[in-house]
JSON list of C-alpha atoms in Angstrom, two decimals:
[
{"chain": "M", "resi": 300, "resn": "UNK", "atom": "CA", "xyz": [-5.80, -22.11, 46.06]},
{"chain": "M", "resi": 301, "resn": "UNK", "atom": "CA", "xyz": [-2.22, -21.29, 45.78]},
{"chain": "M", "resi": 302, "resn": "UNK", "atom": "CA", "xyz": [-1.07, -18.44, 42.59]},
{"chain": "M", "resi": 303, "resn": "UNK", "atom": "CA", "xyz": [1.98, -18.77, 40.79]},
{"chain": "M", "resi": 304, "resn": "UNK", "atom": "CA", "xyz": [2.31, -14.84, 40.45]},
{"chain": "M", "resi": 305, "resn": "UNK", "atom": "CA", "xyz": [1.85, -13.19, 43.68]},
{"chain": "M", "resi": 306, "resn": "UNK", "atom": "CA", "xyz": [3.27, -10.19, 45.18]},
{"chain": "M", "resi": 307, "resn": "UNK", "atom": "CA", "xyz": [4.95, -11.61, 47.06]},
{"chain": "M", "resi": 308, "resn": "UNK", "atom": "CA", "xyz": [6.69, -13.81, 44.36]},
{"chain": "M", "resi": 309, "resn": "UNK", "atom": "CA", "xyz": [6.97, -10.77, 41.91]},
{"chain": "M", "resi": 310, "resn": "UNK", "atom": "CA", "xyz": [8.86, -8.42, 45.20]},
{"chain": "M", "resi": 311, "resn": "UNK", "atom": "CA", "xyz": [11.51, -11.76, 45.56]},
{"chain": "M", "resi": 312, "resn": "UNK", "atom": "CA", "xyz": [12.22, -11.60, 41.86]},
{"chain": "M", "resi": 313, "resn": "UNK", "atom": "CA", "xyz": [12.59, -7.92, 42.01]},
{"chain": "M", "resi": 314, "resn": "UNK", "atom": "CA", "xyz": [14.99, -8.07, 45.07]},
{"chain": "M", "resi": 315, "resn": "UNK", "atom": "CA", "xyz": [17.21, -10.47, 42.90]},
{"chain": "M", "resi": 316, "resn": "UNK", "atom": "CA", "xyz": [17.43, -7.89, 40.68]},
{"chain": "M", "resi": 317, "resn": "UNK", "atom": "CA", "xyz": [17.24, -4.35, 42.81]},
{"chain": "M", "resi": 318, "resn": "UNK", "atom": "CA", "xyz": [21.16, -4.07, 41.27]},
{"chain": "M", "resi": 319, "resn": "UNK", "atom": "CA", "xyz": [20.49, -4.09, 37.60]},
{"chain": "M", "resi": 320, "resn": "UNK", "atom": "CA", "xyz": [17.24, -1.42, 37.64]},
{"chain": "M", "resi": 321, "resn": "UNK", "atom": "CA", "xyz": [19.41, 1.00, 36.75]},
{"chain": "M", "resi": 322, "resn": "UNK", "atom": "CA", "xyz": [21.56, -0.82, 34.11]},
{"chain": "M", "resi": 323, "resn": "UNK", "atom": "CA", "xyz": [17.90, -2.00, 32.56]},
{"chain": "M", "resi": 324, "resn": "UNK", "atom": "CA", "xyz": [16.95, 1.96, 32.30]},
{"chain": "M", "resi": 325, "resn": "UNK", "atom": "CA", "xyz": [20.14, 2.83, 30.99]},
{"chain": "M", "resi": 326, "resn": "UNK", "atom": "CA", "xyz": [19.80, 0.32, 28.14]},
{"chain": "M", "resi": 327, "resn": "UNK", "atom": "CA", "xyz": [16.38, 1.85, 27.63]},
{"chain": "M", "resi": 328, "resn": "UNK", "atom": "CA", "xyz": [17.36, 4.99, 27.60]},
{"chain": "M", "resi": 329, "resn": "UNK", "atom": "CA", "xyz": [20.25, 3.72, 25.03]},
{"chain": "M", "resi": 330, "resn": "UNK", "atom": "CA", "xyz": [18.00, 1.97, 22.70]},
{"chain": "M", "resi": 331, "resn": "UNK", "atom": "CA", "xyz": [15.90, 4.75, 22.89]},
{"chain": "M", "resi": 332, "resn": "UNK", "atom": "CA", "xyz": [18.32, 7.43, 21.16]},
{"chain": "M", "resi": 333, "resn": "UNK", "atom": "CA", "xyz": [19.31, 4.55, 18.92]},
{"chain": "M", "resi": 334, "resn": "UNK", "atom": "CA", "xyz": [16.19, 4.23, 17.94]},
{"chain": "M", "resi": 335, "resn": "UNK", "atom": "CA", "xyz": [15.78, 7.95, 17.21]},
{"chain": "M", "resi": 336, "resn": "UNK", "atom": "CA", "xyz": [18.76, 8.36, 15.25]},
{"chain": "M", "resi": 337, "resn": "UNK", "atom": "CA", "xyz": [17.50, 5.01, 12.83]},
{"chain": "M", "resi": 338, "resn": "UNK", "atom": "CA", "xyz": [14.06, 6.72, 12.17]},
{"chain": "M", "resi": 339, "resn": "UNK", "atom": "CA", "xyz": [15.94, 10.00, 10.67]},
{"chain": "M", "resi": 340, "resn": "UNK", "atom": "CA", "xyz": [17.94, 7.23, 8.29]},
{"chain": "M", "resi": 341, "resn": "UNK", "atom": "CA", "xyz": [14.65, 5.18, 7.23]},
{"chain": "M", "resi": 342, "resn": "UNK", "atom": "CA", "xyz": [13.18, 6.73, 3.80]},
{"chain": "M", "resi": 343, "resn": "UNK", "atom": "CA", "xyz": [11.08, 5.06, 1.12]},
{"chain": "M", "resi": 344, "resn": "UNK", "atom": "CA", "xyz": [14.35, 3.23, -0.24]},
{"chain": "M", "resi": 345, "resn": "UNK", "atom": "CA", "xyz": [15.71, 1.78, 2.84]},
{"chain": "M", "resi": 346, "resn": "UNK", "atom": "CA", "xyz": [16.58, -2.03, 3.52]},
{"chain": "M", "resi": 347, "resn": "UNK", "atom": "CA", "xyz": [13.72, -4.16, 4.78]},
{"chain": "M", "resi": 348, "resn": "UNK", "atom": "CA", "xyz": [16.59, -5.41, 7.22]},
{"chain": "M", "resi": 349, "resn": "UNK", "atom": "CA", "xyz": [17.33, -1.59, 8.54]},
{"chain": "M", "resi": 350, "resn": "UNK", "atom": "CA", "xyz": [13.47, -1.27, 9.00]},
{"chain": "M", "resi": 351, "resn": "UNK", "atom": "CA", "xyz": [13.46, -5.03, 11.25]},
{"chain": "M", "resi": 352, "resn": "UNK", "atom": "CA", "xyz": [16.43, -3.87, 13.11]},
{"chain": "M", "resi": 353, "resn": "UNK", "atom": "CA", "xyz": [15.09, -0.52, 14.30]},
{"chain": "M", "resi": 354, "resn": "UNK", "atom": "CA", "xyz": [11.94, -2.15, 15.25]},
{"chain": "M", "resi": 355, "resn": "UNK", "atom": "CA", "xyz": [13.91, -4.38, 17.09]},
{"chain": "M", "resi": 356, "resn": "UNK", "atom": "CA", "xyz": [15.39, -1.78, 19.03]},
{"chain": "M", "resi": 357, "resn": "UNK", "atom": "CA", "xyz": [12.30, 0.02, 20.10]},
{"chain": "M", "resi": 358, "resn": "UNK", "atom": "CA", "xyz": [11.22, -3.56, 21.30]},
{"chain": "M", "resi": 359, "resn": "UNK", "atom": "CA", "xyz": [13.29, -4.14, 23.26]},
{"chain": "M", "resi": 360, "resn": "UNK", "atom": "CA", "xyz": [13.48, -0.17, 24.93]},
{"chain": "M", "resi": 361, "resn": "UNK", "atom": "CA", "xyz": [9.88, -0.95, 25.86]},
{"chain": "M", "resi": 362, "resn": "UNK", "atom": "CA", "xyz": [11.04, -3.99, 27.54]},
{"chain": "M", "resi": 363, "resn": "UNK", "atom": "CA", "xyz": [14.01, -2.94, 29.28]},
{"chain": "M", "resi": 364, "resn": "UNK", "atom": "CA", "xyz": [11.69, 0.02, 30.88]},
{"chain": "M", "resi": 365, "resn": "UNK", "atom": "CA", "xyz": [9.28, -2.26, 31.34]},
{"chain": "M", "resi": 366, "resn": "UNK", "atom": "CA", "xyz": [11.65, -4.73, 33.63]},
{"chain": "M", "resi": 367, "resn": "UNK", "atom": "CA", "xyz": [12.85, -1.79, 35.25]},
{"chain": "M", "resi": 368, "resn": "UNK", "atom": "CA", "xyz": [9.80, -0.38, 35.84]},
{"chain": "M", "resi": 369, "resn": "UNK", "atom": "CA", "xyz": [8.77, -3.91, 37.30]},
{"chain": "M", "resi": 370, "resn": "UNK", "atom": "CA", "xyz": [11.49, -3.99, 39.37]},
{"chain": "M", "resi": 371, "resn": "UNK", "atom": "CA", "xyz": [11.22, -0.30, 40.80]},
{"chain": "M", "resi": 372, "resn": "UNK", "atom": "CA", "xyz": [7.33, -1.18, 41.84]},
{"chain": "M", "resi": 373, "resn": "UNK", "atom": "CA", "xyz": [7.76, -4.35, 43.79]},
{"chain": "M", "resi": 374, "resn": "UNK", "atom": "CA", "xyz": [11.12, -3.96, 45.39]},
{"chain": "M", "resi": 375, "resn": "UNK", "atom": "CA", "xyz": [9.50, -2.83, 48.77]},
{"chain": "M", "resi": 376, "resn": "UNK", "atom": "CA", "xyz": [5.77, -3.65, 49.79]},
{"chain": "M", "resi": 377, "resn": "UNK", "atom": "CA", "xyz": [3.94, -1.39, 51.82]},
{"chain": "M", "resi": 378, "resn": "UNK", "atom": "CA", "xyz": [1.92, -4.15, 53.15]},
{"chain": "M", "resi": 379, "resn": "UNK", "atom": "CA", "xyz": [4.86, -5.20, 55.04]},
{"chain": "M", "resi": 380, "resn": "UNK", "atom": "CA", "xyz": [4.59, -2.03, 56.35]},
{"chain": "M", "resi": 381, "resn": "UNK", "atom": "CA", "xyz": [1.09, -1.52, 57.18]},
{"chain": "M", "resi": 382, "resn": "UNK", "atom": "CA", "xyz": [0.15, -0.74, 60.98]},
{"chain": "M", "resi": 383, "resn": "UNK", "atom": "CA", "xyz": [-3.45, -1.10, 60.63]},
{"chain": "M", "resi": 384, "resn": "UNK", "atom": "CA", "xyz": [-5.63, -3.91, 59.21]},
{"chain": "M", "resi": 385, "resn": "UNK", "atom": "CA", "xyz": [-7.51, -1.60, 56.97]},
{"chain": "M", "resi": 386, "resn": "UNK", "atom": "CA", "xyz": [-4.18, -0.48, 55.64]},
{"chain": "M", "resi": 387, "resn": "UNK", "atom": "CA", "xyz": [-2.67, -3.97, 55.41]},
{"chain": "M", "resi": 388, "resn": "UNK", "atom": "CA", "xyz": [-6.40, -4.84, 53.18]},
{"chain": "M", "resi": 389, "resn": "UNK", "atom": "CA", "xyz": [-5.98, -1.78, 51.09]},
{"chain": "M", "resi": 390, "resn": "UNK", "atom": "CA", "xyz": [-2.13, -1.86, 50.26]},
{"chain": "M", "resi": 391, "resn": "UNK", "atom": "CA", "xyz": [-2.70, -5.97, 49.28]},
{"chain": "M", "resi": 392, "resn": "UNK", "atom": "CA", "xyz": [-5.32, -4.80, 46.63]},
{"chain": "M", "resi": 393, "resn": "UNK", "atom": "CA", "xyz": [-3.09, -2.30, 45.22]},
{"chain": "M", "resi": 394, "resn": "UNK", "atom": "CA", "xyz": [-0.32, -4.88, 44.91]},
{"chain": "M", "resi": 395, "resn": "UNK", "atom": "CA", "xyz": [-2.17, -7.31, 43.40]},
{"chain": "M", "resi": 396, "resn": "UNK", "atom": "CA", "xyz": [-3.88, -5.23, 41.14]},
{"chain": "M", "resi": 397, "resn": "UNK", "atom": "CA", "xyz": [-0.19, -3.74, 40.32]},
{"chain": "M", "resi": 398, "resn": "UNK", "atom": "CA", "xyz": [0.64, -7.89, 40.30]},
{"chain": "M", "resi": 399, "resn": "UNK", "atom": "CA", "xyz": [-2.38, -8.41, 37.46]},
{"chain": "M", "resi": 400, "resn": "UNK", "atom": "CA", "xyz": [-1.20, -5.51, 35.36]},
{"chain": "M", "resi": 401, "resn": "UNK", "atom": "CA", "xyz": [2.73, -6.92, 35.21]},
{"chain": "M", "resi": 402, "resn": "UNK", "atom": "CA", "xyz": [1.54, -9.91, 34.66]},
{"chain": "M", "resi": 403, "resn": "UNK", "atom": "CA", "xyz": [0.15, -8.82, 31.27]},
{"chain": "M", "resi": 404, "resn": "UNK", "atom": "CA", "xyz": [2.68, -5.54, 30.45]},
{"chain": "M", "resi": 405, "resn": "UNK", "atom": "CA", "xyz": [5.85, -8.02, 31.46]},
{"chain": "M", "resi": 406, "resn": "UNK", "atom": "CA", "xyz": [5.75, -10.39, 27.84]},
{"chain": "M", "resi": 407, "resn": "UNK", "atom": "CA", "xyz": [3.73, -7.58, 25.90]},
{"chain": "M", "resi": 408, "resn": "UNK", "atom": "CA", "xyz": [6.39, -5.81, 24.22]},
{"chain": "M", "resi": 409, "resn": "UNK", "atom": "CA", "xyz": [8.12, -9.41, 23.27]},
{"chain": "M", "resi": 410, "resn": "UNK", "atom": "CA", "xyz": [4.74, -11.00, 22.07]},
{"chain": "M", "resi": 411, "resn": "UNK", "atom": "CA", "xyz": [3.63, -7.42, 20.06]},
{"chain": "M", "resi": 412, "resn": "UNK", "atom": "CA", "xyz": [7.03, -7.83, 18.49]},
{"chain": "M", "resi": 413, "resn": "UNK", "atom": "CA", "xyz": [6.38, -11.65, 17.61]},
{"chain": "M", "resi": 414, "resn": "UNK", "atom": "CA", "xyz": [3.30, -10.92, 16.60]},
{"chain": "M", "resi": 415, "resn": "UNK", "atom": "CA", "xyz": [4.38, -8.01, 13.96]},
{"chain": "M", "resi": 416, "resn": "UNK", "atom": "CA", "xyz": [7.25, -10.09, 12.86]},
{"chain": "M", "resi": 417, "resn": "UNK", "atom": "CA", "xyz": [5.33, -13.45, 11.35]},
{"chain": "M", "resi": 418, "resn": "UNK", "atom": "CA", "xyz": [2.08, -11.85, 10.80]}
]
């Protein structure tokens, strides 16, 4: 049975994008303070639009963190690395345990934020 999200697959995408980790955790960061500084300005009378925008923002913080994040965990896997077949066994489960959870966390910020939006 062949997977369409594999460690293996998920450590090739992250090696395309090693050089933008820390652009995506700068932009975090970024939207982050943004975000902040929009919460202080939101009181009962502000613009529904204001209120969209600086949900927006969080958003997409989580997702840029969560790219990064993505990126910093499957750059390099230690079952490449492994000397021993009970390593080699061990470090797979990790990684595709760590595989299974990105798999989820990758499209949850963008789906929470679809969801909040039309519902």
């Amino acid at each position: 049975m062949k997977y369409l999200l594999t460690p293996h697959i998920f450590n090739q995408a992250a090696t395309i994008f090693w050089n933008k980790r820390w652009r995506l955790l700068q932009w975090s960061l970024f939207s982050f303070i943004l975000f902040l500084i929009l919460q202080n300005q939101i009181e009962l009378s502000t613009p529904t639009p204001l209120v969209w925008l600086t949900l927006f923002i969080v958003f997409f913080a989580l997702q840029m963190l969560v790219l990064a994040s993505f990126i910093f965990f499957f750059k390099n896997l230690p079952s490449k690395k492994a000397k021993s077949r009970g390593w080699y066994n061990f470090y797979r489960t990790i990684e595709w345990c760590e595989a299974f959870i990105f798999t989820l966390l990758i499209p949850f910020p963008t789906l929470t934020y679809l969801y909040m939006l039309f519902i």
